[in-house]
Short mmCIF file of C-alpha atoms in Angstrom, two decimals:
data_model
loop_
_atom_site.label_atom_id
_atom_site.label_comp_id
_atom_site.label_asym_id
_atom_site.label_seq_id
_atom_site.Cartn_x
_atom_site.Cartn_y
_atom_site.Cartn_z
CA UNK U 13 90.98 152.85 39.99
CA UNK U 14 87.41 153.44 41.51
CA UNK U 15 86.73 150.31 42.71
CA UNK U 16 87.39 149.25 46.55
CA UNK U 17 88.55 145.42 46.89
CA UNK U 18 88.13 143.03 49.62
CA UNK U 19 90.24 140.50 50.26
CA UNK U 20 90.46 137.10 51.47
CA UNK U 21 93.68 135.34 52.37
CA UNK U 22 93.55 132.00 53.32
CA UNK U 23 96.66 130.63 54.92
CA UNK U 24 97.55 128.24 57.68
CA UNK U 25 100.45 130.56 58.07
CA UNK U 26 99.21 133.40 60.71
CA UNK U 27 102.72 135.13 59.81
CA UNK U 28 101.95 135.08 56.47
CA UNK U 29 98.50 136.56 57.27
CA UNK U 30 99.96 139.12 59.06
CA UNK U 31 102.46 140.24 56.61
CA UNK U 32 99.94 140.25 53.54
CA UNK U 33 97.30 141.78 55.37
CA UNK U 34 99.89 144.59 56.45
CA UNK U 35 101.09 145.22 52.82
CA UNK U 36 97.40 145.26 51.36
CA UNK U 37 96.19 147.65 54.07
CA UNK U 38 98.70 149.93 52.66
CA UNK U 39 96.94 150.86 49.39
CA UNK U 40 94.15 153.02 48.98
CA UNK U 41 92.04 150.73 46.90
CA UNK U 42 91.85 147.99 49.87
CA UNK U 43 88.36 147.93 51.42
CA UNK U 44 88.45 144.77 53.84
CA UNK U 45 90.84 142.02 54.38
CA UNK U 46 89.74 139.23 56.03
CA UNK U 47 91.86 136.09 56.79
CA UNK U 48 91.19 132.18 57.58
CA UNK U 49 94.00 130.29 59.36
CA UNK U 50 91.80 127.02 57.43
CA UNK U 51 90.72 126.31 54.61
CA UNK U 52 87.64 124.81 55.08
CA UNK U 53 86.66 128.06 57.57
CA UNK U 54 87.52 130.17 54.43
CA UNK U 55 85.78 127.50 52.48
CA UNK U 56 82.39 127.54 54.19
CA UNK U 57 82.26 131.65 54.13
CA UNK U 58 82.59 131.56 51.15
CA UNK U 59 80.10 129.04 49.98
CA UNK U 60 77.91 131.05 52.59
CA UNK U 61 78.11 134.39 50.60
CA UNK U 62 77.19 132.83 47.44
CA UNK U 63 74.22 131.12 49.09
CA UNK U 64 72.76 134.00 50.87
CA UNK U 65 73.97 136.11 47.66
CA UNK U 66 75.85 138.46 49.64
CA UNK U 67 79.12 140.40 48.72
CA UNK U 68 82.19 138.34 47.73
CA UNK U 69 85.46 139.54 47.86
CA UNK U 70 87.00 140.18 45.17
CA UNK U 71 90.45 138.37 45.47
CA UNK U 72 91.32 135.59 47.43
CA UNK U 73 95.15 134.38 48.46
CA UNK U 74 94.96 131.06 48.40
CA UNK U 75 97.56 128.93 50.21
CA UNK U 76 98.61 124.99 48.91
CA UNK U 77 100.20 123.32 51.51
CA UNK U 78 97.53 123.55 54.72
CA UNK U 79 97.09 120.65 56.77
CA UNK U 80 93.57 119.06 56.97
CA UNK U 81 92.01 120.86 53.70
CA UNK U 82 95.12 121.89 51.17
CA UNK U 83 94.27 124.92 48.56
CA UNK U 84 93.79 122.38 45.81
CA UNK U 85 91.34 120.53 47.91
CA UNK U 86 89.62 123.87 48.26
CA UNK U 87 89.65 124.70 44.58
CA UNK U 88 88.19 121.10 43.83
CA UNK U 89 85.26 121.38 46.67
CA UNK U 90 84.12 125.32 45.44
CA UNK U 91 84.13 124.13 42.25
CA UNK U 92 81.61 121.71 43.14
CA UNK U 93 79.27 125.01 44.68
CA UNK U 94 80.07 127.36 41.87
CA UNK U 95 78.67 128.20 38.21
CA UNK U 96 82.21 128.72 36.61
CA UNK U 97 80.39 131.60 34.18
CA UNK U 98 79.08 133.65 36.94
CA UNK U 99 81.88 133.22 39.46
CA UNK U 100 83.78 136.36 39.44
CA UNK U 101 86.38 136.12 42.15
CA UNK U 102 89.96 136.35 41.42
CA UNK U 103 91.54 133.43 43.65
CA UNK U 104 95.72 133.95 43.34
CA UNK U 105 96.99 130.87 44.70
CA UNK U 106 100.32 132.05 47.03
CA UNK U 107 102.61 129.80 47.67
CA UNK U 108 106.37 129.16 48.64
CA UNK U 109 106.62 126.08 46.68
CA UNK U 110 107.72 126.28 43.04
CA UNK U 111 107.49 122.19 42.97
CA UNK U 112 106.79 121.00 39.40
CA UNK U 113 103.85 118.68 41.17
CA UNK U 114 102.25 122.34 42.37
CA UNK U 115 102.86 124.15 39.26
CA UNK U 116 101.14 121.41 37.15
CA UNK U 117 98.37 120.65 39.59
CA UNK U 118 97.74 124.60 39.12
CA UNK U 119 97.87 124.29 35.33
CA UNK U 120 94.96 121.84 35.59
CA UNK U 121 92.63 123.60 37.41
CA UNK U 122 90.21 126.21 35.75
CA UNK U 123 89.50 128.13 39.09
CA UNK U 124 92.81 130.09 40.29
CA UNK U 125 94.31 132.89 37.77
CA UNK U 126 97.51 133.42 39.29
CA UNK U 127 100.22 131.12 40.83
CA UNK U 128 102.18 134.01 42.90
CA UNK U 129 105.52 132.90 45.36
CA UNK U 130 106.02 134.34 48.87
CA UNK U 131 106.74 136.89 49.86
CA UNK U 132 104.50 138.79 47.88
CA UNK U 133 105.38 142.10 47.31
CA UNK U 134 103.73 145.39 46.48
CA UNK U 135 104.84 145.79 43.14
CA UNK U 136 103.48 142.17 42.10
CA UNK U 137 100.44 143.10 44.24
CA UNK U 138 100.07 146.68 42.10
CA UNK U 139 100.22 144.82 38.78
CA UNK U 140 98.18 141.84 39.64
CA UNK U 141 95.10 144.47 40.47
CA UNK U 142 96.17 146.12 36.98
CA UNK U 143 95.70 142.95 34.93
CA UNK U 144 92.72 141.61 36.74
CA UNK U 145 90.50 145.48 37.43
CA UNK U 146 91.88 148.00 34.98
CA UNK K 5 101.73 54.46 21.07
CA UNK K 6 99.71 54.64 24.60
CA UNK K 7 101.54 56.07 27.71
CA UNK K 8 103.85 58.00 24.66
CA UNK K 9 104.04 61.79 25.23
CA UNK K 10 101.93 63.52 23.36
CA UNK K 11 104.36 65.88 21.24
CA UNK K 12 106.21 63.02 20.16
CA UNK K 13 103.83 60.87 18.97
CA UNK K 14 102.45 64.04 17.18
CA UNK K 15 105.49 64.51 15.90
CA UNK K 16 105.54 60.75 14.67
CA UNK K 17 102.56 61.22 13.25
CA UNK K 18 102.94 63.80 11.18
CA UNK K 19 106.70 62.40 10.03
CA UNK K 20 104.41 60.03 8.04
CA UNK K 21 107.14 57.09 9.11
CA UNK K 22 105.88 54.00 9.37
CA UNK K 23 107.51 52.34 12.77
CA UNK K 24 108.30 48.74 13.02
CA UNK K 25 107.27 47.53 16.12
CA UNK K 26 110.68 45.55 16.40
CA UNK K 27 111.92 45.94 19.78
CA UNK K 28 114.76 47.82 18.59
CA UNK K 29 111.74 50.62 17.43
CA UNK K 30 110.25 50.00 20.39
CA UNK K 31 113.24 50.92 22.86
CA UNK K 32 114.43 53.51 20.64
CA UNK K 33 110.46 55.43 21.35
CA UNK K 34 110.92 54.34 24.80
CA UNK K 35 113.73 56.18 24.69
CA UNK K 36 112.83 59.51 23.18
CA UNK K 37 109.51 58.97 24.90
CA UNK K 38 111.67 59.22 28.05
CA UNK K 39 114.01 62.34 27.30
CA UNK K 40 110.68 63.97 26.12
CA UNK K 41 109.05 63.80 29.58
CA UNK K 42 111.94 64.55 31.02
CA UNK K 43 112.31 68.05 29.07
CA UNK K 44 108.53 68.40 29.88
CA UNK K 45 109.43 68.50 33.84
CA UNK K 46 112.38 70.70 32.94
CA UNK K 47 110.15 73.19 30.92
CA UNK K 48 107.69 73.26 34.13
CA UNK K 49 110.35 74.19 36.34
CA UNK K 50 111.87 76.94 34.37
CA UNK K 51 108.22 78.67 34.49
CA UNK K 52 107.91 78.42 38.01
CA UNK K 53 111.32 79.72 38.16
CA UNK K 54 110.66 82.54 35.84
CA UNK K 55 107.05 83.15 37.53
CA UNK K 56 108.92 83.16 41.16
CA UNK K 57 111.55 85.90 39.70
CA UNK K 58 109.02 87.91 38.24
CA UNK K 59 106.75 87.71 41.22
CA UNK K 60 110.44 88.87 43.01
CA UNK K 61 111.09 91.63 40.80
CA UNK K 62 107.69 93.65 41.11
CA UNK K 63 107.55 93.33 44.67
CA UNK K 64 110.76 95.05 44.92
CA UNK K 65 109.78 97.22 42.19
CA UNK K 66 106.66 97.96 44.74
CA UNK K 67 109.38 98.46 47.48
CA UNK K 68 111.64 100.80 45.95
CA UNK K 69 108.89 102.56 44.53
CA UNK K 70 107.20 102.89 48.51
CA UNK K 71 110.81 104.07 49.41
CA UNK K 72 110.86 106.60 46.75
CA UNK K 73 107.69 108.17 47.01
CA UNK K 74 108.56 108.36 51.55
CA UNK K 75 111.72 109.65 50.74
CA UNK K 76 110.28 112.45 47.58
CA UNK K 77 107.35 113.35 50.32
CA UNK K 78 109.93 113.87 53.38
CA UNK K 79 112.05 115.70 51.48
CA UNK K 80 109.55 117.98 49.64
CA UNK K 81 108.10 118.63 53.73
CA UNK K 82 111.45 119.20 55.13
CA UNK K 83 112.51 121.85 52.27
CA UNK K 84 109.03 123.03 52.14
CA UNK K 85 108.97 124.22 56.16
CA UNK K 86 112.63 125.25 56.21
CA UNK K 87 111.37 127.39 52.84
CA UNK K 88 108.70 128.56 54.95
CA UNK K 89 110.36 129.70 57.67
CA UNK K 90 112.87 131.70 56.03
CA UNK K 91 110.10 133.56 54.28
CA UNK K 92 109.13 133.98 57.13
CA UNK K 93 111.82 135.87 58.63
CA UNK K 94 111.79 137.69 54.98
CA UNK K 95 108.31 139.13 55.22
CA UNK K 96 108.63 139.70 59.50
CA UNK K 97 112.16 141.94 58.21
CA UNK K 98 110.34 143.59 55.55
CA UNK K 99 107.77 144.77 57.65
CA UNK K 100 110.29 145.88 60.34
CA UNK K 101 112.27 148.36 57.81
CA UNK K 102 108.80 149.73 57.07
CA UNK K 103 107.59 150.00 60.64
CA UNK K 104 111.14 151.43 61.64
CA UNK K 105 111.33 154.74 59.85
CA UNK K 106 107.53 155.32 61.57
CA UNK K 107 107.38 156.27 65.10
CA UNK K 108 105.11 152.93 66.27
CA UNK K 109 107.46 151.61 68.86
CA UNK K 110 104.27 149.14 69.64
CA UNK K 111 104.26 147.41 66.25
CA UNK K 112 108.01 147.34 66.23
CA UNK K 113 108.45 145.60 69.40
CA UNK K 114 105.39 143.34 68.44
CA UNK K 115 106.77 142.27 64.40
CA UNK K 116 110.38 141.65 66.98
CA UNK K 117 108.85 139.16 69.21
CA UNK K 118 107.20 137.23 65.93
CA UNK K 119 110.65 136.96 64.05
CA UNK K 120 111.98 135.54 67.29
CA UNK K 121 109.71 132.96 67.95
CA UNK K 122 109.58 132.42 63.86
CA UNK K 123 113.56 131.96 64.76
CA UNK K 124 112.85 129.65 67.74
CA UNK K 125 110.53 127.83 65.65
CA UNK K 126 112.89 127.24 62.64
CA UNK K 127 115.46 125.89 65.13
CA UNK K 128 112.52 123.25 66.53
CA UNK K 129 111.98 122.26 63.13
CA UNK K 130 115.75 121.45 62.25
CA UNK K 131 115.99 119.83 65.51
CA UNK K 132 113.40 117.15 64.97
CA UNK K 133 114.62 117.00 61.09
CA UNK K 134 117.79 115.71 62.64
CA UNK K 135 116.57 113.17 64.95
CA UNK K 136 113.84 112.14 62.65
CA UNK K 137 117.40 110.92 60.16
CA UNK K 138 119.70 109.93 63.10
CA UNK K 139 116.56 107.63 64.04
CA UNK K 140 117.22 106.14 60.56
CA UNK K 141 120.47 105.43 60.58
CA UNK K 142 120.28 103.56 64.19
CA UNK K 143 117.02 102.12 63.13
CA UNK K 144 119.24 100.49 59.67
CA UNK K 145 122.53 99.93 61.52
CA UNK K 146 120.91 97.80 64.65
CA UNK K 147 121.53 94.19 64.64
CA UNK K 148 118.55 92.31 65.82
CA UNK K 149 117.62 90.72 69.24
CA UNK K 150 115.32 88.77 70.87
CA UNK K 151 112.70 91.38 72.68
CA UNK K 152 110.00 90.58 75.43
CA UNK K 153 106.90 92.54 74.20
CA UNK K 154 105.00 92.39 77.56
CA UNK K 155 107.98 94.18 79.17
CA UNK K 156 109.17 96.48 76.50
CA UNK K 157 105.43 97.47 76.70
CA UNK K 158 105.65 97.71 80.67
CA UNK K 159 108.94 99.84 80.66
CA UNK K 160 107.59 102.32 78.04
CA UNK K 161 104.15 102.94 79.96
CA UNK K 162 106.39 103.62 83.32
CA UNK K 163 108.72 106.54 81.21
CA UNK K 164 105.43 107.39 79.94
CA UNK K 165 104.17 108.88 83.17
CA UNK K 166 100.08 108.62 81.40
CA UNK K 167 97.58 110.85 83.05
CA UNK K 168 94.30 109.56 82.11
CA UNK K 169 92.64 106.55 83.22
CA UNK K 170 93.03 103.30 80.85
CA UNK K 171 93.68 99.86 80.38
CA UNK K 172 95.92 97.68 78.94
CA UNK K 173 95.39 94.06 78.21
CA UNK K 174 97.12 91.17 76.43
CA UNK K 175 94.14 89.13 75.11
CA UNK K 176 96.14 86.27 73.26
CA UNK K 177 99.60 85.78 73.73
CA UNK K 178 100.87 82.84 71.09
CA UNK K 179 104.46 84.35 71.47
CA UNK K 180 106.05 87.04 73.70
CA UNK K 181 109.00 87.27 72.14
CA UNK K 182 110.57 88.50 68.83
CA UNK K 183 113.66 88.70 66.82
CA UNK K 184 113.50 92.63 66.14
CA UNK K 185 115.80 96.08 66.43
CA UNK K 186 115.30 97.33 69.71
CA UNK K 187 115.05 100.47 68.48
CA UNK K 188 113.00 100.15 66.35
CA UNK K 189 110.45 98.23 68.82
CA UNK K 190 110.66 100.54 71.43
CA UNK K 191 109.47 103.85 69.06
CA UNK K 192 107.06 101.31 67.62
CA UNK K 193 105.08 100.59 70.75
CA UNK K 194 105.83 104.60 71.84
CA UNK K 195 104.05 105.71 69.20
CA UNK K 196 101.15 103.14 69.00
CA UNK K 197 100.57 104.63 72.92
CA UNK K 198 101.15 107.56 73.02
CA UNK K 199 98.49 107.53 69.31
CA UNK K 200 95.85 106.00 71.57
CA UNK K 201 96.47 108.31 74.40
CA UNK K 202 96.34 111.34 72.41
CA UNK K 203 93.02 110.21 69.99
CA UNK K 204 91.01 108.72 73.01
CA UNK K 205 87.57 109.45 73.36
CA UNK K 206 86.63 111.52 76.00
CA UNK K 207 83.47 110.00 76.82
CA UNK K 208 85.22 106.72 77.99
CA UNK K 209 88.07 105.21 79.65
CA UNK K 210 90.33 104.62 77.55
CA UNK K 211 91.09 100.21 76.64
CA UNK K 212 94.36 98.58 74.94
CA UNK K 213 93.61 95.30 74.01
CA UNK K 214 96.78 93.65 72.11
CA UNK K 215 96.84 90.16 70.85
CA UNK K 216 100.12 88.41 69.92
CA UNK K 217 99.48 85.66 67.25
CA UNK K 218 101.11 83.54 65.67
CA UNK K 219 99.81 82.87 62.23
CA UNK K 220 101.98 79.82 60.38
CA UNK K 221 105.13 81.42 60.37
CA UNK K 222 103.91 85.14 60.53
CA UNK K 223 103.91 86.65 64.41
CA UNK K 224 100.92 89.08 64.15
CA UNK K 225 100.81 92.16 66.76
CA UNK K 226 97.42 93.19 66.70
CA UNK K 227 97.03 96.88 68.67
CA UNK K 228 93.22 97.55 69.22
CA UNK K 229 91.97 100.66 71.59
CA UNK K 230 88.89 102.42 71.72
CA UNK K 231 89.24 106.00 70.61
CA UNK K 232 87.71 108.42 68.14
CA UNK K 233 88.73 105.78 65.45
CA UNK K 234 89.83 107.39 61.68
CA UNK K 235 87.58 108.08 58.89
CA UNK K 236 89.25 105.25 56.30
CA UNK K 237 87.26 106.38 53.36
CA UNK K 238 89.03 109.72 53.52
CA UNK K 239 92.17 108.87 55.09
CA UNK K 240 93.40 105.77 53.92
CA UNK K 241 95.85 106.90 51.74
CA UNK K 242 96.93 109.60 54.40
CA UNK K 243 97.67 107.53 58.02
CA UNK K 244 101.03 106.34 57.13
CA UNK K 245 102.30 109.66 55.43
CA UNK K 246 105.24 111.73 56.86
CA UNK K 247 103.61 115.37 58.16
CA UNK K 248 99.95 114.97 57.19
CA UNK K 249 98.02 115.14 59.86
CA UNK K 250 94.91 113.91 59.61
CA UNK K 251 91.40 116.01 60.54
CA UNK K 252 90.12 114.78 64.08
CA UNK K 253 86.94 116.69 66.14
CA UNK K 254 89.27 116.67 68.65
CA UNK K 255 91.84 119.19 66.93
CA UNK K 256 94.92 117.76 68.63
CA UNK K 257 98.32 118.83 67.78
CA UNK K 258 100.99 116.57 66.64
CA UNK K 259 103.61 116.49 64.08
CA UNK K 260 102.56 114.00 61.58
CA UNK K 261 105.33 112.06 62.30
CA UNK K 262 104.04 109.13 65.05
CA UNK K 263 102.17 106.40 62.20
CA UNK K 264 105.06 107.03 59.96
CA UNK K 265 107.89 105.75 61.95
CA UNK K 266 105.38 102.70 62.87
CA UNK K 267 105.21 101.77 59.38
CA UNK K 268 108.85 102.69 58.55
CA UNK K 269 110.26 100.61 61.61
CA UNK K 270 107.59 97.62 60.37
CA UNK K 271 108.83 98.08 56.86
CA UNK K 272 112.51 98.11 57.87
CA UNK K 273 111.86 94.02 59.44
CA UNK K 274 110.38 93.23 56.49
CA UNK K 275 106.68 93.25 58.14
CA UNK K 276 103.07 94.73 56.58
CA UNK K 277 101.05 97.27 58.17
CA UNK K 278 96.94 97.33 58.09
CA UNK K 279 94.58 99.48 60.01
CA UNK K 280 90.83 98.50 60.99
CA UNK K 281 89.04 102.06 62.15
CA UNK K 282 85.31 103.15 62.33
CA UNK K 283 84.56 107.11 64.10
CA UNK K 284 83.51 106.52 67.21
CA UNK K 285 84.41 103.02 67.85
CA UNK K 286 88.56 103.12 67.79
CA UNK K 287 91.55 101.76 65.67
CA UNK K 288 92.95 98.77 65.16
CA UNK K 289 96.18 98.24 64.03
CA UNK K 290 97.81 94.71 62.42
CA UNK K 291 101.48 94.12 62.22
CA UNK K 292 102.86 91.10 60.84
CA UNK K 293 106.46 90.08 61.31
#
């Protein structure tokens, strides 16, 4: 693979952040990572970047359970900034729940690809790049 | 036929008979006229007794369904943070078998001191878990007893040991006393302080102002202050939720757990909870007993 991917991971978790960010820095195709403790921080950069047009990343880890702004509550505001067509970043939502209430919620949406439990590993990381920029 | 209930002399009517007015006919629609009415008053009383059960039923329904959902939520939030503390330790030992074939004695010692105070934090969280449910238990096993709010109010603010300025004032007092679990009264008014202490605007001192009415039968403890007040259009359905914690510009910490045990302990005697808020102006809250 040619192409260099940023990352986002947005998390309330900073162990979490820590851990992800370690295992992504280990593969060659990792550009950036950059990583929000809040949603609504990682929400507003984001919504910044597609305002000024700048780069977006190209994947973004996407926590649920966050206090203040949860990942679906992010999913439902971006939606409201994005045209679905154009809007090419890969959001993974990464999660330690495997509640039926978070699966389904996930199901619903049109905006997240992937529904990925923690710890994430770099296997599952290798073949999630495979599927989404092969 | 006049003063006759209606069904029968329908019923009379439409029998095509033609009555004698002897007084023997005349006793004998008296009669039916009487057991007629008398049916009639049963009839009402079965509705109302119906209605009354019904009415019964789905406020229960409503109850159990309250006590569901608070029970679902707390359990989904305690599994959920004991879940994500043990990943925690997962992904922190991970890292460490990676980091400890390299010779980076820095980032060893540095992923070490995170999975210990993941551990410490883990223990923390089963530690309030636990008194969070042995609160329960002594808040359902207490028998009730009479309790002076003015001094159960007094003797909480003197363990409290509060360092900022305020005030506290009773505004009405219709009753000072009431029939509650001590327990249960004592976390109630904790937590209603120690709420207005923490959300208090900076920008003034902080004021109490509680008002102890009785309404008909209903004792009403109304708990007013003047803090940063909640946003109710965005929040309502959050306040009285175990673990959320709702969004505040003054980013306090807390555990989600305070407005919960109010209305659990309010719920437990039977009472209703309702909050009055506006940014900016402060928080009123309304229990009725």
């Amino acid at each position: 693979m040619n192409q260099k991917l940023d990352f986002f991971i947005i998390d309330d978790s900073d162990v979490n952040n820590y851990y992800t960010e370690d295992l992504l820095n280990e593969f060659d195709y990792t550009n950036s990572v950059t990583t929000f403790l809040k949603a609504k921080e990682g929400l507003t950069e984001l919504v910044k970047r597609i305002q000024d047009k700048s780069k977006l990343p190209d994947v973004v880890f996407l926590d649920i359970r966050m206090p203040e702004m949860d990942g679906f509550e992010f999913i439902e505001e971006l939606e409201e900034e994005i045209d679905e067509q154009e809007f090419n970043v890969k959001i993974f939502i990464l999660t330690s729940s495997k509640h039926r209430r978070d699966v389904e919620a996930f199901e619903k949406q049109q905006i997240a690809c992937e529904f990925l439990n923690k710890p994430l590993d770099k296997e599952e990381i290798m073949s999630m790049v495979d599927k989404h920029f092969s | 036929m006049e003063g006759v209930h209606r069904l029968l002399q329908r019923q009379i009517e439409r029998s095509g008979v033609k009555l004698d007015m002897t007084e023997d006919g005349l006793r004998l629609i008296e009669t039916l006229d009487k057991t007629y009415k008398q049916f009639e008053g049963e009839r009402k009383i079965l509705e109302e007794s119906a209605k009354r059960m019904l009415e019964r039923i789905s406020s229960s329904n409503e109850n159990l369904h309250t006590i569901i959902s608070t029970l679902d939520g707390f359990n989904y939030h305690v599994s959920h943070d004991l879940k994500t503390s043990m990943i925690h330790t997962i992904s922190l030992s991970k890292m460490l078998q990676k980091y400890v074939e390299t010779d980076n004695p820095e980032k060893v010692r540095e992923i070490l001191d995170k999975l210990l105070a993941n551990s410490e934090g883990g223990l923390d969280l089963v530690e309030k878990f636990l008194r969070i449910s042995k609160f329960n238990s002594q808040l359902v096993e207490q028998d009730l007893t009479t309790i002076n709010i003015p001094d159960l109010i007094d003797s909480i603010i003197q363990k409290l040991d509060i360092k900022v300025d305020y005030e506290i004032n009773f505004i009405q007092t219709d009753f000072t006393e009431i029939n509650a679990k001590e327990v249960g009264m004592e976390s109630l008014f904790y937590n209603l302080l120690t709420n207005a202490i923490k959300y208090k605007d900076t920008k003034r001192t902080l004021q109490i102002e509680i008002r102890l009415v009785q309404n008909g039968t209903f004792k009403v403890i109304c708990f007013k202050d003047n803090g940063i007040g909640i946003d109710l259009e965005l929040n309502r359905d959050k306040i009285f939720k175990p673990f959320v914690r709702i969004e505040n510009e003054l980013d306090k910490e807390g555990t989600g757990v305070g407005l919960f045990l109010v209305k659990k302990i309010v719920t437990e005697h039977n009472g209703t909870v309702n909050v009055k808020s506006a940014l900016g102006k402060g928080t009123e809250f309304i229990l009725t007993f």
